[in-house]
Coordinates of C-alpha atoms in Angstrom, one line a residue:
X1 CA 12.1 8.0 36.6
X2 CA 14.8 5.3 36.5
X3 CA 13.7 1.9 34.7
X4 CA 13.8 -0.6 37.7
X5 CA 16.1 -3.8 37.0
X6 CA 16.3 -7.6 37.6
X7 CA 19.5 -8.4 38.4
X8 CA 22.3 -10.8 37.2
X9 CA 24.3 -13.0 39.3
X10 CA 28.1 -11.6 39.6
X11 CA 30.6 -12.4 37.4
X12 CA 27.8 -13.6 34.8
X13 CA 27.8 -11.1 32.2
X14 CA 31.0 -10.0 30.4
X15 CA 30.7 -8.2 27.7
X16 CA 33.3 -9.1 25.0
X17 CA 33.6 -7.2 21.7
X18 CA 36.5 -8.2 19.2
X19 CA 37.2 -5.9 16.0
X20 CA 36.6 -7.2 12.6
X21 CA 35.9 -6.3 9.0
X22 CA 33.3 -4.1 9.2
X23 CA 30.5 -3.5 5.8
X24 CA 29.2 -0.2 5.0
X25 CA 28.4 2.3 7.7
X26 CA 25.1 4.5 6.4
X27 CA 24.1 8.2 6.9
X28 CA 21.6 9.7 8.3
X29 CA 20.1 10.3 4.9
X30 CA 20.0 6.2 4.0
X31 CA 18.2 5.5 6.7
X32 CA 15.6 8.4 5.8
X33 CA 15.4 7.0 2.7
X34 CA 15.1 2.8 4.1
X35 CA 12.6 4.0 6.3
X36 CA 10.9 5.7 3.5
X37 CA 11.2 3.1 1.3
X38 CA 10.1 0.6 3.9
X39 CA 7.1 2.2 4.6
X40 CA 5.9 2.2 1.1
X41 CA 6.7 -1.2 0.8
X42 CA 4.6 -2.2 3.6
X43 CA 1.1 0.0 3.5
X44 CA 0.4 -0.6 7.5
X45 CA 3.5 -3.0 9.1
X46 CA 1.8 -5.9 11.2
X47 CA -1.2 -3.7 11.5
X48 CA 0.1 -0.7 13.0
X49 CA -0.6 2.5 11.9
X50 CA 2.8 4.6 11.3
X51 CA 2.8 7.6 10.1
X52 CA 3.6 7.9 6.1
X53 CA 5.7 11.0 6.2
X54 CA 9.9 11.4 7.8
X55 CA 9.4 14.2 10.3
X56 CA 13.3 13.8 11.4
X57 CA 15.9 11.7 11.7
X58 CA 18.4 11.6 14.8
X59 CA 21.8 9.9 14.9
X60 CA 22.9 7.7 18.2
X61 CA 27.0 6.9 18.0
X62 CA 28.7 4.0 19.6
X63 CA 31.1 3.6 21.8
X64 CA 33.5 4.6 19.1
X65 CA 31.8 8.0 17.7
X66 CA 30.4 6.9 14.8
X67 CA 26.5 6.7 14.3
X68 CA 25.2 3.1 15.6
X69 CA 21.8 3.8 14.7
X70 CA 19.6 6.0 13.4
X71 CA 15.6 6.8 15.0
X72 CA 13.5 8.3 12.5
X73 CA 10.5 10.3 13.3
X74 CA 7.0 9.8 11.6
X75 CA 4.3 12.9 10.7
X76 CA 2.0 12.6 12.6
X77 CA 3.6 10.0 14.9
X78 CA 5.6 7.0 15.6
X79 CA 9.0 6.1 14.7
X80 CA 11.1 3.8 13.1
X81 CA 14.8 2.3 14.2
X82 CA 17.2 1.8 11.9
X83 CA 20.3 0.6 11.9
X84 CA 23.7 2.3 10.8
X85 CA 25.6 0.0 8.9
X86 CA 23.8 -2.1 5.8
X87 CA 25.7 -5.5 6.7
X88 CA 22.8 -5.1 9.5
X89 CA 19.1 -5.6 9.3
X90 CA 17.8 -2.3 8.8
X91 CA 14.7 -1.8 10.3
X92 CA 15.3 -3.1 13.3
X93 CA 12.0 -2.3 15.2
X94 CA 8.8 0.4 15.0
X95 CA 6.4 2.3 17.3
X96 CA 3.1 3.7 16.8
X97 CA 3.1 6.6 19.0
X98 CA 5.9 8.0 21.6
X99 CA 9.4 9.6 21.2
X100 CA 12.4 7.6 21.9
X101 CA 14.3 7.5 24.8
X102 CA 18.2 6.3 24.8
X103 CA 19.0 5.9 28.1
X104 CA 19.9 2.7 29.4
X105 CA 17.5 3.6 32.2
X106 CA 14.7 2.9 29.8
X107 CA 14.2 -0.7 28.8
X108 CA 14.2 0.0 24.7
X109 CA 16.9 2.1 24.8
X110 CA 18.6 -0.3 26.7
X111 CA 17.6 -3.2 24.5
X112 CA 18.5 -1.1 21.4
X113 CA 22.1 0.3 22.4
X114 CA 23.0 -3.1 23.5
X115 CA 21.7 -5.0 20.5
X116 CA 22.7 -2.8 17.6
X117 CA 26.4 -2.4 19.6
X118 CA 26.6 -6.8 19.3
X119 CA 25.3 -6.8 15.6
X120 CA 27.4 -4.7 14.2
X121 CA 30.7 -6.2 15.7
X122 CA 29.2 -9.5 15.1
X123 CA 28.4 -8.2 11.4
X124 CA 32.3 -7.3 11.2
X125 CA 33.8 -10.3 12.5
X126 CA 31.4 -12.5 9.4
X127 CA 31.3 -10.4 6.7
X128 CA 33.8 -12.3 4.9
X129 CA 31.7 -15.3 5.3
X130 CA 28.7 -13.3 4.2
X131 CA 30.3 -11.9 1.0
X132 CA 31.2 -15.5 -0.3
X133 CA 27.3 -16.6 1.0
X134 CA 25.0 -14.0 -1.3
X135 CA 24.8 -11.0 1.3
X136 CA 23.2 -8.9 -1.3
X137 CA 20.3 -11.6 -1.9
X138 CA 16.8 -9.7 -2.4
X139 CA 16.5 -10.8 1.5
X140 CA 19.8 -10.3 3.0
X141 CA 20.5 -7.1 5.1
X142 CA 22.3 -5.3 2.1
X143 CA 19.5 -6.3 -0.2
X144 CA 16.9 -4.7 1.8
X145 CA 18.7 -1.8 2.4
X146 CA 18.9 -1.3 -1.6
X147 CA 15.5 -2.1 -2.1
X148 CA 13.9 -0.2 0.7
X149 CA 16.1 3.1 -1.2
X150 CA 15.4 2.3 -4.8
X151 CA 11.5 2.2 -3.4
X152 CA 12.1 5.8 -1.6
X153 CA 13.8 7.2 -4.8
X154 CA 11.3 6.1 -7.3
X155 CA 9.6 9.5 -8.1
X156 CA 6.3 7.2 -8.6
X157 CA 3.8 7.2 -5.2
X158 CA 2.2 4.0 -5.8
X159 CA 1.8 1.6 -3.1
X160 CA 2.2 -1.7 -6.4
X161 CA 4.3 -0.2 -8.5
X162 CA 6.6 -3.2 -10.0
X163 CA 5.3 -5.5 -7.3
X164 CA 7.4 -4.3 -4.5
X165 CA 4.2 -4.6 -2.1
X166 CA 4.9 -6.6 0.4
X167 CA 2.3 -7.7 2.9
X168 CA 3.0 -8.2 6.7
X169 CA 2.2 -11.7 7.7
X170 CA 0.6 -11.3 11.4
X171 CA 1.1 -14.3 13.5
X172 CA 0.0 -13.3 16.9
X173 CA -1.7 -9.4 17.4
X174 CA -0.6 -8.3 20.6
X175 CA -1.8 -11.4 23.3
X176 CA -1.6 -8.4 26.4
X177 CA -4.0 -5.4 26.5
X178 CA -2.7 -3.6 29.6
X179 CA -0.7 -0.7 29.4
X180 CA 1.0 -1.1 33.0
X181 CA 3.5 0.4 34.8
X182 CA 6.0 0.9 38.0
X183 CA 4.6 3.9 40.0
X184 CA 1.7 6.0 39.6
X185 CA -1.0 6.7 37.3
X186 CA -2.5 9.8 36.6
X187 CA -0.2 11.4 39.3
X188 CA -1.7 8.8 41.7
X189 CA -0.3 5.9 44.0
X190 CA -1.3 3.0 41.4
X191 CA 1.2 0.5 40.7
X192 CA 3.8 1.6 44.0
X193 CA 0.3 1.8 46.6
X194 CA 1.3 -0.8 48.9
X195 CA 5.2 -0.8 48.3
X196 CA 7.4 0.6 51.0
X197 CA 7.9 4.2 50.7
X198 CA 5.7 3.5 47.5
X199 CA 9.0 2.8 45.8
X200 CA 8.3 2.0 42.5
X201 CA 7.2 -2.0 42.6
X202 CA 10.1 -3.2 39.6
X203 CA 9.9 -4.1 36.1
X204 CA 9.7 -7.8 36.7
X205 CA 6.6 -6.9 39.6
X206 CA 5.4 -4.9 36.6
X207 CA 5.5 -8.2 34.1
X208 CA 4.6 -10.6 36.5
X209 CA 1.7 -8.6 37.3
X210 CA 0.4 -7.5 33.9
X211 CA 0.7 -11.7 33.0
X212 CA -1.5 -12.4 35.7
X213 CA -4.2 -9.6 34.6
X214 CA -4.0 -11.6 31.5
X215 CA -5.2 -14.9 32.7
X216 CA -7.1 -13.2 35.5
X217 CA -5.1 -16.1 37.7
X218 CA -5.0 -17.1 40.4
X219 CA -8.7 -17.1 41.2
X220 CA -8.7 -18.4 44.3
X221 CA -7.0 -17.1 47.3
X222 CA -3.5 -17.2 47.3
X223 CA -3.2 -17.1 51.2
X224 CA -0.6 -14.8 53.4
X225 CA 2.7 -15.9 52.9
X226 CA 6.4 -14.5 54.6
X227 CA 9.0 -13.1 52.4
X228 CA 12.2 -11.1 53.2
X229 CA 12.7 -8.1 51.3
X230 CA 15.1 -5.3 50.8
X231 CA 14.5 -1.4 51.3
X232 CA 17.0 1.6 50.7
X233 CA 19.8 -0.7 51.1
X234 CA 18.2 -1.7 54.6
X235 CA 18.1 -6.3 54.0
X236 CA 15.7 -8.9 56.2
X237 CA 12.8 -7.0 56.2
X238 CA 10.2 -9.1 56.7
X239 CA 6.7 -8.6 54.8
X240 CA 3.6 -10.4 53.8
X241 CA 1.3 -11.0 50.7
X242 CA -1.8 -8.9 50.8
X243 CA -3.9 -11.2 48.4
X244 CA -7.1 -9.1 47.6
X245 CA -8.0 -8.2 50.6
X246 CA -5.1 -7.4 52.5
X247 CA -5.8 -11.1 54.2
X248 CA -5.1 -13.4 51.1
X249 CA -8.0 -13.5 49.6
X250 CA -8.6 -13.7 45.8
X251 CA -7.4 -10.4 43.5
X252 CA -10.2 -8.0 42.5
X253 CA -9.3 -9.0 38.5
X254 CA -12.7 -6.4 37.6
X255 CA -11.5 -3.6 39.0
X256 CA -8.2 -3.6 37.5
X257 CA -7.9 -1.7 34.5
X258 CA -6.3 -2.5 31.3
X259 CA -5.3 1.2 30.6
X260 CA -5.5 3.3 33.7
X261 CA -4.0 6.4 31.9
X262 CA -6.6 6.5 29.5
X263 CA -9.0 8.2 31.6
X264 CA -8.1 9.3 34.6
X265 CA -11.2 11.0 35.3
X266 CA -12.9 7.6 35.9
X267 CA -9.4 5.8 37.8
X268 CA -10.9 5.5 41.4
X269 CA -8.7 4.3 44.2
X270 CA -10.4 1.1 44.3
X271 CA -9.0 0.3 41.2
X272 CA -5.3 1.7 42.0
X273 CA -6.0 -0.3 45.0
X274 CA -6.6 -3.6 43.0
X275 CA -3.7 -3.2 40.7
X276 CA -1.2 -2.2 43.8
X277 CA -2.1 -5.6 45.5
X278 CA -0.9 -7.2 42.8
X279 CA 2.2 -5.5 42.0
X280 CA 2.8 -5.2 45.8
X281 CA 2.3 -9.1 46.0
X282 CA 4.9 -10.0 42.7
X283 CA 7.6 -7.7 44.4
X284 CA 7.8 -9.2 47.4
X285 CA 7.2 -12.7 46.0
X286 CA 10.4 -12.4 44.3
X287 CA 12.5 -11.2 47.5
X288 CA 12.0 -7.3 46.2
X289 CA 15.2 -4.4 46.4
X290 CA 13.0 -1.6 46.8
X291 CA 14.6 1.9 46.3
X292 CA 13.8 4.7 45.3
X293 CA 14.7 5.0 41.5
X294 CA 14.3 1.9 41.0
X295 CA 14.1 -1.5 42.2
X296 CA 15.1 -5.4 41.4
X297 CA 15.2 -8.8 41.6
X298 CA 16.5 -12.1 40.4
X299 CA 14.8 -13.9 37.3
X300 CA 14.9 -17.1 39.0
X301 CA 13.1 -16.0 42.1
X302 CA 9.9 -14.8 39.7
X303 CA 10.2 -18.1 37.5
X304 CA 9.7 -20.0 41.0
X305 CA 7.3 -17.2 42.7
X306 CA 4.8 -17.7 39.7
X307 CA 4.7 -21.7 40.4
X308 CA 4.5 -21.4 44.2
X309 CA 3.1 -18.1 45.3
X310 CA 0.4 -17.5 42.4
X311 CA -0.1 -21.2 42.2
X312 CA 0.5 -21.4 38.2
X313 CA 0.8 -25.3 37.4
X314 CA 4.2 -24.7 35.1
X315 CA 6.7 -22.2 34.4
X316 CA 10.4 -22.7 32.6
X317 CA 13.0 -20.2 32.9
X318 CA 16.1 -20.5 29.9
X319 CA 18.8 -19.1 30.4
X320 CA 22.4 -19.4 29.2
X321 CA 24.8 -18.3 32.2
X322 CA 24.4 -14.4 31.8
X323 CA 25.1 -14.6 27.8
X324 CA 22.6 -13.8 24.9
X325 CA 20.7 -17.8 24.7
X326 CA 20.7 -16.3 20.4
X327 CA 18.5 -18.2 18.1
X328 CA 16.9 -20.6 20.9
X329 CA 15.0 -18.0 22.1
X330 CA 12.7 -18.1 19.1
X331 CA 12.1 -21.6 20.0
X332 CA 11.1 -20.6 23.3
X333 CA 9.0 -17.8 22.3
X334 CA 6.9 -18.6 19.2
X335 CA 5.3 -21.6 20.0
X336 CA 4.2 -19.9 23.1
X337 CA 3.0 -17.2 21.4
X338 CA 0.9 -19.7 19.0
X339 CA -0.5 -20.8 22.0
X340 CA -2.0 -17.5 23.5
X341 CA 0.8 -17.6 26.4
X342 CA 2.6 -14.5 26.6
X343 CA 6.2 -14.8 27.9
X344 CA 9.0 -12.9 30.2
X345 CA 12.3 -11.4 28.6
X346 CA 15.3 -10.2 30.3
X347 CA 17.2 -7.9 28.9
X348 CA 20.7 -6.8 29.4
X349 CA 21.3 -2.9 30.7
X350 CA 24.4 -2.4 29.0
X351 CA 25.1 0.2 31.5
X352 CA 25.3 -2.1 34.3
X353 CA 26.4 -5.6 33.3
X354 CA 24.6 -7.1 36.7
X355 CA 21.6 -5.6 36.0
X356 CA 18.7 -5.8 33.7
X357 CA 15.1 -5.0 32.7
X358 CA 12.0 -7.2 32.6
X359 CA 9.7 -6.9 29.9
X360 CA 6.7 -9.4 28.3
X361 CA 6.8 -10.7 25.0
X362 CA 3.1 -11.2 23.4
X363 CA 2.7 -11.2 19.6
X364 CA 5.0 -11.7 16.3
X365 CA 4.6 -11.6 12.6
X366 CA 7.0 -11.0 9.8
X367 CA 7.0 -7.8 7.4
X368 CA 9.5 -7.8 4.4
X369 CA 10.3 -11.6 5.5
X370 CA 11.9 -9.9 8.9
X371 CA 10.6 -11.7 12.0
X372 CA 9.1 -9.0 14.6
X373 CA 8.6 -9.8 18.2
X374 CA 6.2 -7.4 19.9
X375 CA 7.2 -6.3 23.3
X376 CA 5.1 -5.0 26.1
X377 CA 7.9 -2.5 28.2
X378 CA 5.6 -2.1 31.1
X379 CA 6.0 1.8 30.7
X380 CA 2.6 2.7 30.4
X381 CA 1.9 1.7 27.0
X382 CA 5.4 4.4 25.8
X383 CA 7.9 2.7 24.0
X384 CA 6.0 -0.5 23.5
X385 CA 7.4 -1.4 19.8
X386 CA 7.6 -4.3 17.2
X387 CA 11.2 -5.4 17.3
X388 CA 13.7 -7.5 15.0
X389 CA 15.1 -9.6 18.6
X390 CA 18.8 -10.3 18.1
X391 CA 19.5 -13.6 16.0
X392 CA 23.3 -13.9 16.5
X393 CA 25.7 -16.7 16.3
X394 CA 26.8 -17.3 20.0
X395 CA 29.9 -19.3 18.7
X396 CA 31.1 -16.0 16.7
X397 CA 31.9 -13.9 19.8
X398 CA 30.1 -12.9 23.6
X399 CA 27.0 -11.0 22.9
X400 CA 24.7 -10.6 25.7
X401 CA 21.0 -8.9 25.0
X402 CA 18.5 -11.3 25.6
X403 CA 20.1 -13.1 28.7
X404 CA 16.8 -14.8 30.0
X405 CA 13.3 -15.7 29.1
X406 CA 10.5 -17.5 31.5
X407 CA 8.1 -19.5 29.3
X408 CA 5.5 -22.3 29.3
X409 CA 3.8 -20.2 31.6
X410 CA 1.0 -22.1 32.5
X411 CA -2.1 -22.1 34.8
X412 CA -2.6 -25.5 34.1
X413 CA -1.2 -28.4 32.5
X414 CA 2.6 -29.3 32.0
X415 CA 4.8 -30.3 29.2
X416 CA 5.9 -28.8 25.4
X417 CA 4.3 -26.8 23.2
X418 CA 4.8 -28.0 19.3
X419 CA 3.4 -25.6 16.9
X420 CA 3.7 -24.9 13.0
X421 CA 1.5 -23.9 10.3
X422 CA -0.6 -25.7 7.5
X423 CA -0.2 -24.3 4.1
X424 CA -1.5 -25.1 0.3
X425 CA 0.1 -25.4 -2.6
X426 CA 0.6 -21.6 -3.3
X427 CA 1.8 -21.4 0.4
X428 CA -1.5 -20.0 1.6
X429 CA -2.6 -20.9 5.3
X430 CA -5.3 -23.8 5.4
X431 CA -7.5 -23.0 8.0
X432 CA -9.9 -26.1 9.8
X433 CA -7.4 -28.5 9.4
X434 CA -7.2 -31.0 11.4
X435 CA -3.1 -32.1 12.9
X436 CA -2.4 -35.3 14.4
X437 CA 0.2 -36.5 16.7
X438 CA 1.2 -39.6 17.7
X439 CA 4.2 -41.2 19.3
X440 CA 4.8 -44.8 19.4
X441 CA 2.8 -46.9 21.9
X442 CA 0.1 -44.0 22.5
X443 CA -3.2 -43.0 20.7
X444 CA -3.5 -39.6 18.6
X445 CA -3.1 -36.3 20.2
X446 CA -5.0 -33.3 17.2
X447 CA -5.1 -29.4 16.8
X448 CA -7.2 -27.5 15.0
X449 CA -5.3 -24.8 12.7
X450 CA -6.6 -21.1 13.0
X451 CA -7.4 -18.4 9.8
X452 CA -3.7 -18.2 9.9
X453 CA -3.3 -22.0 9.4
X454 CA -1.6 -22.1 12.9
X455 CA -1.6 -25.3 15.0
X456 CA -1.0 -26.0 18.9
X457 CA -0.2 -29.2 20.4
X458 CA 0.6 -28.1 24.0
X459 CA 1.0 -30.2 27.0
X460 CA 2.9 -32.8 25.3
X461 CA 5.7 -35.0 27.1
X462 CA 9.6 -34.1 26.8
X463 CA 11.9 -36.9 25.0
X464 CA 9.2 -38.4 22.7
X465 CA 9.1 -38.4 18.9
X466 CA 5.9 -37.2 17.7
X467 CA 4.7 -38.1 13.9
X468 CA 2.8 -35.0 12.4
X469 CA -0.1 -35.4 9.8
X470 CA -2.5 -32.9 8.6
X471 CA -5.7 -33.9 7.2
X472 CA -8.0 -30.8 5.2
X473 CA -11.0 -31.6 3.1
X474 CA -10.0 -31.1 -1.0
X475 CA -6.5 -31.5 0.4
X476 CA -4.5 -34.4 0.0
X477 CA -1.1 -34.4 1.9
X478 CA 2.2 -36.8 2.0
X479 CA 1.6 -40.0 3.9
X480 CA 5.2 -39.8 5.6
X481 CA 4.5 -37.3 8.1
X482 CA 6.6 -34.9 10.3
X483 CA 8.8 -36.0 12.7
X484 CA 9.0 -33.6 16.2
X485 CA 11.4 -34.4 19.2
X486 CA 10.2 -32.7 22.0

């Protein structure tokens, strides 16, 4: 089945690649051996359970022949995605259970061709900077790489040997717990029930939905509501929301399964019913091209649908004019995260520069001091996967992946999110402490830290200065304070 797509506005996303001086290109053989010696390294990454053993290695070339990355196959399942030049970050992202599909069609293999094709131009066109700046440091690229193969080459099997343990630092398990998708389930109208032609209902129909499941919101009835859709290539259709009840009333959150593919024995149509409404309802919400392989919308239109339609209090859309918004997207994402609010990614299909593929963002952690995003890819559970998102310099060159994200998705309250972490002396998370806030002229605002030593402030207001101060008993901290511009 073709991945549906959101789509970009024309003209927005050019894709502009310059030649430079490129580092090392690997084989297939170093990347068996980085994935080997990653895995050692790291007994069960961020919790999931890989397997220990390389069942095979396949090689994916660039545009120019040579091998752009390198998936490697795990006994008795998963895989791993490594990169195929060591000025690059070589695990780039991992899986638990599925095989890997490359087509652009697909919303990873979209997000990995396009990504790994930026990094390593972008790679080429520093490296001279990165020589002069320590890129063989323990935690640079080229230092992992060496590590992760001394580790794989040591004839010794041990998990400590010479301290080279390293242990994953969860932040945020997996926020999302439905394994969602476009069409059917189990062979059966699920997703697509209600859509015209039951055309698949769209990856952003897909994300919007599965983040409602989440918050079981709106809980009230949303009301019937006109929207103006397209169909086969067939515009101003007019349609209407179907709430949960095919009159507006409230969705049937109960009877919609988290994992309908899990047993499909017990799916009944009530419950492909329930889910269809809702995917039916986000598709047209959003203005909906409904075709047959796959359909799409603007990421605007579901920023403002989620606000007005489904009656959430707050959403933000950032975006950067069809180019790659690079390290701000962390910013965007992570404090979320902290705060239990999953958010919505677009990514580019480097296939089709004025399309692109919807998928939710819900949990991160670091492993081997690499920061890991996990992404839901609304496939039915296949192909969702830890990844390494893109961190590239924007003013080095135009590098379009991750073109858009929706966030501060909330189904009440409005503001910022500030988040951060308490930690001890020996840089161990402090849980129970207590953080204050307080701009001038207004009393204290305080968060509670988690077992990670994680802290929220949400629903703060924009352009203020907020002073920080922890407070732990048998901890005594500096009386300055943090300073936060929000």
């Amino acid at each position: 089945m073709k991945i549906d797509r959101i789509f970009l506005a024309a003209g927005l996303a050019v894709l502009l690649f310059c030649a430079g001086l490129r580092a090392a290109p690997t084989t297939a053989y170093d990347a068996e051996m980085a994935a080997s010696g990653w895995l050692k390294s790291s007994v069960q990454p961020l919790g999931v359970n890989l397997g220990r053993r390389v069942k095979s290695v396949e090689t994916f070339a660039g545009p120019g022949g040579g091998a752009l990355y390198y998936i490697v196959y795990l006994k008795p399942s998963g895989f791993v995605i490594v990169s195929a030049d060591d000025s690059v970050e070589p695990i780039i992202g991992f899986a638990d259970d599925g095989t890997y599909d490359p087509s652009s069609d697909n919303p990873l293999g979209a997000l990995v061709a396009g990504d790994l094709e930026g990094r390593v131009d972008s790679a080429g066109n520093t490296f001279g900077l990165m020589m002069s700046l320590g890129a063989d440091l323990p935690d640079s690229p080229r230092g992992k790489w060496r590590r992760f193969i001394d580790l794989a080459q040591n004839p010794a099997d041990g998990y400590s040997l010479m301290g080279l343990t390293c242990v994953g630092d969860i932040r945020v398990l997996p926020l999302v717990q439905s394994k969602w998708s476009q069409a059917t389930a189990c062979g059966e109208h699920t997703y697509n029930y209600y859509t015209p032609e039951n055309y698949p209902c769209g990856c952003m129909a897909t994300a919007m939905a599965q983040l409602m499941r989440y918050y079981e919101y709106p809980a009230v009835p949303i009301g019937v509501h006109e929207f103006t859709i397209e169909v086969a290539g067939l515009s101003g259709q007019t349609v209407h929301t179907r709430g949960g009840d095919g009159l507006g009333g409230p969705y049937n959150w109960t009877e919609m399964v988290l994992r309908p593919e899990s047993n499909c024995a017990a799916l009944s149509e009530t419950q492909r019913q329930a889910i269809g409404a809702v995917c039916y309802d986000a598709g047209v919400a959003v203005g909906m091209n409904f075709n047959p392989t796959g359909s799409g919308a603007f990421l605007a239109d579901a920023k403002d649908a989620l606000v007005t339609t489904f009656q959430f209090e707050n959403a933000v859309m950032g975006y950067n004019f069809g180019l790659d918004i690079h390290a701000g997207v962390n910013d965007m994402i992570n404090p979320n995260l902290d705060a239990g609010a999953p958010v919505i990614l677009a990514i580019l299909n480097v296939s089709d520069v004025n399309g692109a593929h919807a998928v939710i963002c819900d949990g991160y952690g670091y492993d081997s001091s690499t920061l890991y995003h996990h992404l839901n890819m609304g496939w039915q559970g296949i192909d969702d996967v830890w990844y390494n998102l893109p961190d590239i310099d924007g003013a080095r060159g135009s590098y379009t992946t991750v073109f858009g994200c929706i966030y501060n998705i909330f189904p009440s309250g409005k503001g910022e999110i500030v988040s951060g972490r308490v930690l001890g002396p020996g840089g161990f998370p402090i849980a129970n402490a207590r953080v204050f806030a307080e701009p001038s002229g207004r009393v204290h605002l305080s968060a509670m830290t988690n077992d990670r030593g994680i802290y929220v402030l949400d629903n703060l207001k924009s352009n203020l200065v907020y002073t920080l101060e922890p407070r732990a008993d048998g901890y005594t901290f500096s009386d300055a304070g943090v300073n936060v511009s929000v």
